[in-house]
Amino acid sequence: MTDETAGSPAPTRRSLLAVGGAGLALGAAAAGGAVALTRDGGDDMQPAAESGGAVPFHGAHQAGIATPVQDRLHFAAFDVKTEDREEFVQLLKDWTKAAALMTEGRAVGEGAYGGLAEAPPDDTGEALGLKPSRLTLTIGFGPSLFDKYGKTFGIADARPEALVELPKFPGDNLDKARSGGDLCVQACADDPQVAVHAIRNLARIGFGKVAIRWSQLGFGKTSSTTPDEQTPRNLMGFKDGTRNIAGTEKARLDKHVWADGPSWMAGGSYLVARRIRMNIETWDRTSLQEQEDVFGRDKGEGAPVGKAKERDEPFLKAMKPTAHVRLAHPDSNHGATILRRGYSFTDGTDGLGRLDAGLFFLAYMKDVRKGFIPVQRNLATDALNEYIQHVGSAVFAVPPGVQDKNDWWGRALFEKTEA
């Protein structure tokens, strides 16, 4: 969790849905601007319509990666339950069709009402009357999909070399029930009800073929892909994502984010998801000086040690050797750079009166082996480790975008491997 690994709308009436209780105030400071960018089907990013508008679903890359980060998240990992290749491919096609409709603010299938009274409606209905809220839906395939269903689905030889299981890192305390997954869907929107509606409908469509393994709600984005807006803060009160890759920086996206191969992954990316719990109560009793020493930035402006402004180039040697910024900076990691779009979370308390809260870390990169893994290993001596613990983990291959209405999620992978 760092703002250095990335290299050199008004709240709705449903804003409480994704937060819950005591966590509301913690995320308020992270609310960003409502400026959106849309895609024209290619690599260009351009100013979009007002807050609440739609982000185009079709394009060279999946939306939800370089797209301006929305305010809310519903992330779900799925386990595959069918061994029928045709049934699974049909699911991907059905999901794609539903996703395209929902990102436009439209109901799935025949809608939530008006159909046969004796049958369940095609759409669950809780998003009726709501704007698209910049909803993006991003799918990924986990290593276990290739391990468990590689032969059955005919994709065993198509697993990318970069799709590796993450090694165990010092301090990990991973919960298997919150880790892994054959598939993932990342739903981001400015209205939490819109994001929840999207995952709920995909899960309903997938009934009997896939099942949710685990999911996570997120609020208060902790990084931004639009550097002209205010840098958001994490639950520790520090600005996060200062040096994140911007969605308009095509050269940096090509160098650090978009995958080169295999051919079915060209234009895709690799996603690392980590549920990082913060020891909030301990942190809140820590002196300001120690907090700033831990990060290597001041808490107010966000300036690196010895500098005056947030975006001033950090002088790493002026920081303590265990400072988070110093250890996570690309200069300390042979240039390793990733694109972050994480969210804060709070899931009530742990039974001992302590907030179950922290950062749901999401990062996209060209190669997990050259991005997240070396940076995380270098953070073994990070002073921040005293206050955080990684409790959930997953990695996914995120295929390229859906080109048009005849395309579908994962088509290049499955058509390439057809007999």
JSON list of C-alpha atoms in Angstrom, two decimals, residues 47-222:
[
{"chain": "A", "resi": 47, "resn": "PRO", "atom": "CA", "xyz": [-13.32, 14.67, -21.02]},
{"chain": "A", "resi": 48, "resn": "ALA", "atom": "CA", "xyz": [-16.70, 13.13, -20.32]},
{"chain": "A", "resi": 49, "resn": "ALA", "atom": "CA", "xyz": [-20.14, 14.29, -19.37]},
{"chain": "A", "resi": 50, "resn": "GLU", "atom": "CA", "xyz": [-21.48, 15.33, -16.02]},
{"chain": "A", "resi": 51, "resn": "SER", "atom": "CA", "xyz": [-21.24, 13.26, -12.89]},
{"chain": "A", "resi": 52, "resn": "GLY", "atom": "CA", "xyz": [-23.54, 10.26, -13.10]},
{"chain": "A", "resi": 53, "resn": "GLY", "atom": "CA", "xyz": [-22.90, 9.74, -16.80]},
{"chain": "A", "resi": 54, "resn": "ALA", "atom": "CA", "xyz": [-21.87, 6.53, -18.51]},
{"chain": "A", "resi": 55, "resn": "VAL", "atom": "CA", "xyz": [-18.35, 5.28, -19.20]},
{"chain": "A", "resi": 56, "resn": "PRO", "atom": "CA", "xyz": [-18.27, 3.43, -22.54]},
{"chain": "A", "resi": 57, "resn": "PHE", "atom": "CA", "xyz": [-18.07, -0.33, -22.09]},
{"chain": "A", "resi": 58, "resn": "HIS", "atom": "CA", "xyz": [-16.41, -1.14, -25.41]},
{"chain": "A", "resi": 59, "resn": "GLY", "atom": "CA", "xyz": [-12.79, -0.30, -26.16]},
{"chain": "A", "resi": 60, "resn": "ALA", "atom": "CA", "xyz": [-9.25, -1.58, -26.63]},
{"chain": "A", "resi": 61, "resn": "HIS", "atom": "CA", "xyz": [-8.80, -1.94, -22.86]},
{"chain": "A", "resi": 62, "resn": "GLN", "atom": "CA", "xyz": [-11.32, -2.82, -20.19]},
{"chain": "A", "resi": 63, "resn": "ALA", "atom": "CA", "xyz": [-12.79, 0.16, -18.40]},
{"chain": "A", "resi": 64, "resn": "GLY", "atom": "CA", "xyz": [-12.03, 0.31, -14.69]},
{"chain": "A", "resi": 65, "resn": "ILE", "atom": "CA", "xyz": [-8.23, 0.29, -15.03]},
{"chain": "A", "resi": 66, "resn": "ALA", "atom": "CA", "xyz": [-7.02, 3.64, -16.39]},
{"chain": "A", "resi": 67, "resn": "THR", "atom": "CA", "xyz": [-10.55, 5.06, -16.04]},
{"chain": "A", "resi": 68, "resn": "PRO", "atom": "CA", "xyz": [-10.81, 7.91, -13.48]},
{"chain": "A", "resi": 69, "resn": "VAL", "atom": "CA", "xyz": [-11.33, 6.22, -10.12]},
{"chain": "A", "resi": 70, "resn": "GLN", "atom": "CA", "xyz": [-14.94, 6.28, -8.93]},
{"chain": "A", "resi": 71, "resn": "ASP", "atom": "CA", "xyz": [-15.98, 6.75, -5.31]},
{"chain": "A", "resi": 72, "resn": "ARG", "atom": "CA", "xyz": [-17.32, 3.25, -4.55]},
{"chain": "A", "resi": 73, "resn": "LEU", "atom": "CA", "xyz": [-16.37, -0.37, -5.10]},
{"chain": "A", "resi": 74, "resn": "HIS", "atom": "CA", "xyz": [-17.97, -3.80, -4.99]},
{"chain": "A", "resi": 75, "resn": "PHE", "atom": "CA", "xyz": [-15.37, -6.46, -5.78]},
{"chain": "A", "resi": 76, "resn": "ALA", "atom": "CA", "xyz": [-16.28, -10.14, -6.06]},
{"chain": "A", "resi": 77, "resn": "ALA", "atom": "CA", "xyz": [-14.21, -13.29, -6.62]},
{"chain": "A", "resi": 78, "resn": "PHE", "atom": "CA", "xyz": [-16.04, -16.30, -8.03]},
{"chain": "A", "resi": 79, "resn": "ASP", "atom": "CA", "xyz": [-15.45, -20.05, -8.05]},
{"chain": "A", "resi": 80, "resn": "VAL", "atom": "CA", "xyz": [-16.47, -21.93, -11.20]},
{"chain": "A", "resi": 81, "resn": "LYS", "atom": "CA", "xyz": [-18.98, -24.73, -10.62]},
{"chain": "A", "resi": 82, "resn": "THR", "atom": "CA", "xyz": [-19.53, -26.07, -14.12]},
{"chain": "A", "resi": 83, "resn": "GLU", "atom": "CA", "xyz": [-17.20, -28.36, -16.07]},
{"chain": "A", "resi": 84, "resn": "ASP", "atom": "CA", "xyz": [-19.06, -27.79, -19.34]},
{"chain": "A", "resi": 85, "resn": "ARG", "atom": "CA", "xyz": [-16.96, -25.58, -21.60]},
{"chain": "A", "resi": 86, "resn": "GLU", "atom": "CA", "xyz": [-19.91, -24.44, -23.73]},
{"chain": "A", "resi": 87, "resn": "GLU", "atom": "CA", "xyz": [-21.90, -23.55, -20.64]},
{"chain": "A", "resi": 88, "resn": "PHE", "atom": "CA", "xyz": [-19.02, -21.52, -19.25]},
{"chain": "A", "resi": 89, "resn": "VAL", "atom": "CA", "xyz": [-18.44, -19.70, -22.55]},
{"chain": "A", "resi": 90, "resn": "GLN", "atom": "CA", "xyz": [-22.15, -18.90, -22.73]},
{"chain": "A", "resi": 91, "resn": "LEU", "atom": "CA", "xyz": [-21.93, -17.47, -19.22]},
{"chain": "A", "resi": 92, "resn": "LEU", "atom": "CA", "xyz": [-19.12, -15.14, -20.31]},
{"chain": "A", "resi": 93, "resn": "LYS", "atom": "CA", "xyz": [-21.26, -14.02, -23.25]},
{"chain": "A", "resi": 94, "resn": "ASP", "atom": "CA", "xyz": [-24.30, -13.48, -21.02]},
{"chain": "A", "resi": 95, "resn": "TRP", "atom": "CA", "xyz": [-22.21, -11.57, -18.49]},
{"chain": "A", "resi": 96, "resn": "THR", "atom": "CA", "xyz": [-20.76, -9.35, -21.21]},
{"chain": "A", "resi": 97, "resn": "LYS", "atom": "CA", "xyz": [-24.20, -8.50, -22.56]},
{"chain": "A", "resi": 98, "resn": "ALA", "atom": "CA", "xyz": [-25.51, -7.72, -19.07]},
{"chain": "A", "resi": 99, "resn": "ALA", "atom": "CA", "xyz": [-22.43, -5.64, -18.21]},
{"chain": "A", "resi": 100, "resn": "ALA", "atom": "CA", "xyz": [-22.82, -3.52, -21.34]},
{"chain": "A", "resi": 101, "resn": "LEU", "atom": "CA", "xyz": [-26.43, -2.78, -20.43]},
{"chain": "A", "resi": 102, "resn": "MET", "atom": "CA", "xyz": [-25.75, -1.96, -16.79]},
{"chain": "A", "resi": 103, "resn": "THR", "atom": "CA", "xyz": [-22.89, 0.42, -17.58]},
{"chain": "A", "resi": 104, "resn": "GLU", "atom": "CA", "xyz": [-25.38, 2.36, -19.72]},
{"chain": "A", "resi": 105, "resn": "GLY", "atom": "CA", "xyz": [-27.79, 2.54, -16.79]},
{"chain": "A", "resi": 106, "resn": "ARG", "atom": "CA", "xyz": [-30.17, 0.05, -18.40]},
{"chain": "A", "resi": 107, "resn": "ALA", "atom": "CA", "xyz": [-31.85, -2.98, -16.87]},
{"chain": "A", "resi": 108, "resn": "VAL", "atom": "CA", "xyz": [-30.67, -6.51, -17.60]},
{"chain": "A", "resi": 109, "resn": "GLY", "atom": "CA", "xyz": [-32.66, -8.63, -20.06]},
{"chain": "A", "resi": 110, "resn": "GLU", "atom": "CA", "xyz": [-36.37, -7.86, -20.07]},
{"chain": "A", "resi": 111, "resn": "GLY", "atom": "CA", "xyz": [-36.06, -5.74, -16.97]},
{"chain": "A", "resi": 112, "resn": "ALA", "atom": "CA", "xyz": [-37.28, -5.82, -13.39]},
{"chain": "A", "resi": 113, "resn": "TYR", "atom": "CA", "xyz": [-41.03, -5.82, -14.05]},
{"chain": "A", "resi": 114, "resn": "GLY", "atom": "CA", "xyz": [-43.64, -6.28, -16.75]},
{"chain": "A", "resi": 115, "resn": "GLY", "atom": "CA", "xyz": [-42.73, -9.84, -17.62]},
{"chain": "A", "resi": 116, "resn": "LEU", "atom": "CA", "xyz": [-44.39, -13.11, -16.69]},
{"chain": "A", "resi": 117, "resn": "ALA", "atom": "CA", "xyz": [-45.79, -12.90, -13.18]},
{"chain": "A", "resi": 118, "resn": "GLU", "atom": "CA", "xyz": [-44.96, -16.58, -12.65]},
{"chain": "A", "resi": 119, "resn": "ALA", "atom": "CA", "xyz": [-41.23, -16.12, -13.36]},
{"chain": "A", "resi": 120, "resn": "PRO", "atom": "CA", "xyz": [-38.48, -14.18, -11.60]},
{"chain": "A", "resi": 121, "resn": "PRO", "atom": "CA", "xyz": [-37.66, -10.89, -13.35]},
{"chain": "A", "resi": 122, "resn": "ASP", "atom": "CA", "xyz": [-34.44, -10.64, -15.36]},
{"chain": "A", "resi": 123, "resn": "ASP", "atom": "CA", "xyz": [-33.22, -7.64, -13.35]},
{"chain": "A", "resi": 124, "resn": "THR", "atom": "CA", "xyz": [-33.21, -7.34, -9.57]},
{"chain": "A", "resi": 125, "resn": "GLY", "atom": "CA", "xyz": [-34.53, -3.79, -9.80]},
{"chain": "A", "resi": 126, "resn": "GLU", "atom": "CA", "xyz": [-32.72, -1.87, -7.08]},
{"chain": "A", "resi": 127, "resn": "ALA", "atom": "CA", "xyz": [-31.01, 0.42, -9.61]},
{"chain": "A", "resi": 128, "resn": "LEU", "atom": "CA", "xyz": [-34.20, 1.45, -11.39]},
{"chain": "A", "resi": 129, "resn": "GLY", "atom": "CA", "xyz": [-34.26, 5.21, -11.87]},
{"chain": "A", "resi": 130, "resn": "LEU", "atom": "CA", "xyz": [-30.59, 5.68, -11.00]},
{"chain": "A", "resi": 131, "resn": "LYS", "atom": "CA", "xyz": [-27.99, 7.19, -13.31]},
{"chain": "A", "resi": 132, "resn": "PRO", "atom": "CA", "xyz": [-25.17, 5.00, -14.66]},
{"chain": "A", "resi": 133, "resn": "SER", "atom": "CA", "xyz": [-22.93, 6.69, -12.05]},
{"chain": "A", "resi": 134, "resn": "ARG", "atom": "CA", "xyz": [-19.81, 6.00, -14.16]},
{"chain": "A", "resi": 135, "resn": "LEU", "atom": "CA", "xyz": [-20.19, 2.27, -13.52]},
{"chain": "A", "resi": 136, "resn": "THR", "atom": "CA", "xyz": [-17.33, 0.15, -14.86]},
{"chain": "A", "resi": 137, "resn": "LEU", "atom": "CA", "xyz": [-17.15, -3.64, -14.77]},
{"chain": "A", "resi": 138, "resn": "THR", "atom": "CA", "xyz": [-13.76, -5.33, -15.13]},
{"chain": "A", "resi": 139, "resn": "ILE", "atom": "CA", "xyz": [-13.27, -9.10, -15.31]},
{"chain": "A", "resi": 140, "resn": "GLY", "atom": "CA", "xyz": [-10.17, -11.17, -14.53]},
{"chain": "A", "resi": 141, "resn": "PHE", "atom": "CA", "xyz": [-9.17, -14.85, -14.67]},
{"chain": "A", "resi": 142, "resn": "GLY", "atom": "CA", "xyz": [-7.31, -16.39, -11.72]},
{"chain": "A", "resi": 143, "resn": "PRO", "atom": "CA", "xyz": [-4.51, -18.99, -11.80]},
{"chain": "A", "resi": 144, "resn": "SER", "atom": "CA", "xyz": [-6.90, -21.58, -10.38]},
{"chain": "A", "resi": 145, "resn": "LEU", "atom": "CA", "xyz": [-9.12, -21.35, -13.47]},
{"chain": "A", "resi": 146, "resn": "PHE", "atom": "CA", "xyz": [-6.24, -22.70, -15.54]},
{"chain": "A", "resi": 147, "resn": "ASP", "atom": "CA", "xyz": [-5.16, -25.19, -12.85]},
{"chain": "A", "resi": 148, "resn": "LYS", "atom": "CA", "xyz": [-8.59, -26.71, -12.20]},
{"chain": "A", "resi": 149, "resn": "TYR", "atom": "CA", "xyz": [-10.29, -26.30, -15.56]},
{"chain": "A", "resi": 150, "resn": "GLY", "atom": "CA", "xyz": [-7.38, -25.98, -17.97]},
{"chain": "A", "resi": 151, "resn": "LYS", "atom": "CA", "xyz": [-7.88, -29.38, -19.59]},
{"chain": "A", "resi": 152, "resn": "THR", "atom": "CA", "xyz": [-11.67, -29.35, -19.31]},
{"chain": "A", "resi": 153, "resn": "PHE", "atom": "CA", "xyz": [-11.96, -25.95, -20.97]},
{"chain": "A", "resi": 154, "resn": "GLY", "atom": "CA", "xyz": [-9.00, -26.47, -23.30]},
{"chain": "A", "resi": 155, "resn": "ILE", "atom": "CA", "xyz": [-7.02, -23.52, -21.93]},
{"chain": "A", "resi": 156, "resn": "ALA", "atom": "CA", "xyz": [-4.25, -25.29, -20.00]},
{"chain": "A", "resi": 157, "resn": "ASP", "atom": "CA", "xyz": [-1.55, -24.20, -22.44]},
{"chain": "A", "resi": 158, "resn": "ALA", "atom": "CA", "xyz": [-2.85, -20.64, -22.61]},
{"chain": "A", "resi": 159, "resn": "ARG", "atom": "CA", "xyz": [-1.98, -19.63, -19.05]},
{"chain": "A", "resi": 160, "resn": "PRO", "atom": "CA", "xyz": [0.29, -16.57, -19.22]},
{"chain": "A", "resi": 161, "resn": "GLU", "atom": "CA", "xyz": [3.73, -16.90, -17.65]},
{"chain": "A", "resi": 162, "resn": "ALA", "atom": "CA", "xyz": [3.09, -13.64, -15.81]},
{"chain": "A", "resi": 163, "resn": "LEU", "atom": "CA", "xyz": [0.01, -15.10, -14.05]},
{"chain": "A", "resi": 164, "resn": "VAL", "atom": "CA", "xyz": [1.86, -16.49, -11.05]},
{"chain": "A", "resi": 165, "resn": "GLU", "atom": "CA", "xyz": [0.68, -17.33, -7.57]},
{"chain": "A", "resi": 166, "resn": "LEU", "atom": "CA", "xyz": [2.02, -14.77, -5.14]},
{"chain": "A", "resi": 167, "resn": "PRO", "atom": "CA", "xyz": [4.69, -16.05, -2.74]},
{"chain": "A", "resi": 168, "resn": "LYS", "atom": "CA", "xyz": [4.21, -15.77, 1.00]},
{"chain": "A", "resi": 169, "resn": "PHE", "atom": "CA", "xyz": [5.47, -12.42, 2.19]},
{"chain": "A", "resi": 170, "resn": "PRO", "atom": "CA", "xyz": [6.75, -11.64, 5.71]},
{"chain": "A", "resi": 171, "resn": "GLY", "atom": "CA", "xyz": [3.86, -10.73, 7.99]},
{"chain": "A", "resi": 172, "resn": "ASP", "atom": "CA", "xyz": [1.15, -12.26, 5.82]},
{"chain": "A", "resi": 173, "resn": "ASN", "atom": "CA", "xyz": [-1.79, -13.68, 7.75]},
{"chain": "A", "resi": 174, "resn": "LEU", "atom": "CA", "xyz": [-4.00, -14.64, 4.84]},
{"chain": "A", "resi": 175, "resn": "ASP", "atom": "CA", "xyz": [-7.52, -15.92, 5.30]},
{"chain": "A", "resi": 176, "resn": "LYS", "atom": "CA", "xyz": [-8.25, -18.57, 2.65]},
{"chain": "A", "resi": 177, "resn": "ALA", "atom": "CA", "xyz": [-11.90, -17.58, 2.75]},
{"chain": "A", "resi": 178, "resn": "ARG", "atom": "CA", "xyz": [-10.90, -14.09, 1.56]},
{"chain": "A", "resi": 179, "resn": "SER", "atom": "CA", "xyz": [-8.27, -15.14, -0.97]},
{"chain": "A", "resi": 180, "resn": "GLY", "atom": "CA", "xyz": [-8.05, -16.58, -4.46]},
{"chain": "A", "resi": 181, "resn": "GLY", "atom": "CA", "xyz": [-10.82, -17.15, -6.97]},
{"chain": "A", "resi": 182, "resn": "ASP", "atom": "CA", "xyz": [-11.24, -18.55, -10.48]},
{"chain": "A", "resi": 183, "resn": "LEU", "atom": "CA", "xyz": [-12.76, -15.27, -11.71]},
{"chain": "A", "resi": 184, "resn": "CYS", "atom": "CA", "xyz": [-13.15, -11.75, -10.41]},
{"chain": "A", "resi": 185, "resn": "VAL", "atom": "CA", "xyz": [-15.38, -8.84, -11.29]},
{"chain": "A", "resi": 186, "resn": "GLN", "atom": "CA", "xyz": [-14.50, -5.33, -10.14]},
{"chain": "A", "resi": 187, "resn": "ALA", "atom": "CA", "xyz": [-17.51, -3.01, -10.07]},
{"chain": "A", "resi": 188, "resn": "CYS", "atom": "CA", "xyz": [-16.70, 0.68, -9.55]},
{"chain": "A", "resi": 189, "resn": "ALA", "atom": "CA", "xyz": [-19.29, 3.47, -9.49]},
{"chain": "A", "resi": 190, "resn": "ASP", "atom": "CA", "xyz": [-20.08, 6.77, -7.81]},
{"chain": "A", "resi": 191, "resn": "ASP", "atom": "CA", "xyz": [-23.28, 5.33, -6.32]},
{"chain": "A", "resi": 192, "resn": "PRO", "atom": "CA", "xyz": [-22.76, 2.24, -4.12]},
{"chain": "A", "resi": 193, "resn": "GLN", "atom": "CA", "xyz": [-26.20, 0.89, -5.00]},
{"chain": "A", "resi": 194, "resn": "VAL", "atom": "CA", "xyz": [-25.26, 0.84, -8.67]},
{"chain": "A", "resi": 195, "resn": "ALA", "atom": "CA", "xyz": [-22.08, -1.14, -7.95]},
{"chain": "A", "resi": 196, "resn": "VAL", "atom": "CA", "xyz": [-23.87, -3.61, -5.67]},
{"chain": "A", "resi": 197, "resn": "HIS", "atom": "CA", "xyz": [-26.65, -4.03, -8.25]},
{"chain": "A", "resi": 198, "resn": "ALA", "atom": "CA", "xyz": [-24.10, -4.97, -10.91]},
{"chain": "A", "resi": 199, "resn": "ILE", "atom": "CA", "xyz": [-22.42, -7.72, -8.89]},
{"chain": "A", "resi": 200, "resn": "ARG", "atom": "CA", "xyz": [-25.78, -9.00, -7.65]},
{"chain": "A", "resi": 201, "resn": "ASN", "atom": "CA", "xyz": [-27.10, -9.39, -11.19]},
{"chain": "A", "resi": 202, "resn": "LEU", "atom": "CA", "xyz": [-23.98, -11.10, -12.47]},
{"chain": "A", "resi": 203, "resn": "ALA", "atom": "CA", "xyz": [-24.10, -13.54, -9.55]},
{"chain": "A", "resi": 204, "resn": "ARG", "atom": "CA", "xyz": [-27.76, -14.25, -10.28]},
{"chain": "A", "resi": 205, "resn": "ILE", "atom": "CA", "xyz": [-27.06, -14.85, -13.98]},
{"chain": "A", "resi": 206, "resn": "GLY", "atom": "CA", "xyz": [-24.21, -17.19, -13.01]},
{"chain": "A", "resi": 207, "resn": "PHE", "atom": "CA", "xyz": [-26.26, -19.27, -10.54]},
{"chain": "A", "resi": 208, "resn": "GLY", "atom": "CA", "xyz": [-25.33, -22.94, -10.89]},
{"chain": "A", "resi": 209, "resn": "LYS", "atom": "CA", "xyz": [-22.29, -22.14, -13.04]},
{"chain": "A", "resi": 210, "resn": "VAL", "atom": "CA", "xyz": [-20.31, -19.90, -10.68]},
{"chain": "A", "resi": 211, "resn": "ALA", "atom": "CA", "xyz": [-20.62, -18.91, -7.03]},
{"chain": "A", "resi": 212, "resn": "ILE", "atom": "CA", "xyz": [-19.20, -15.96, -5.11]},
{"chain": "A", "resi": 213, "resn": "ARG", "atom": "CA", "xyz": [-16.15, -17.07, -3.12]},
{"chain": "A", "resi": 214, "resn": "TRP", "atom": "CA", "xyz": [-15.67, -13.74, -1.33]},
{"chain": "A", "resi": 215, "resn": "SER", "atom": "CA", "xyz": [-16.45, -10.09, -1.91]},
{"chain": "A", "resi": 216, "resn": "GLN", "atom": "CA", "xyz": [-15.48, -6.67, -0.61]},
{"chain": "A", "resi": 217, "resn": "LEU", "atom": "CA", "xyz": [-17.23, -3.32, -0.47]},
{"chain": "A", "resi": 218, "resn": "GLY", "atom": "CA", "xyz": [-15.03, -0.26, -0.66]},
{"chain": "A", "resi": 219, "resn": "PHE", "atom": "CA", "xyz": [-15.50, 3.48, -0.16]},
{"chain": "A", "resi": 220, "resn": "GLY", "atom": "CA", "xyz": [-13.21, 6.49, -0.21]},
{"chain": "A", "resi": 221, "resn": "LYS", "atom": "CA", "xyz": [-10.84, 5.81, -3.10]},
{"chain": "A", "resi": 222, "resn": "THR", "atom": "CA", "xyz": [-7.24, 5.79, -1.91]}
]
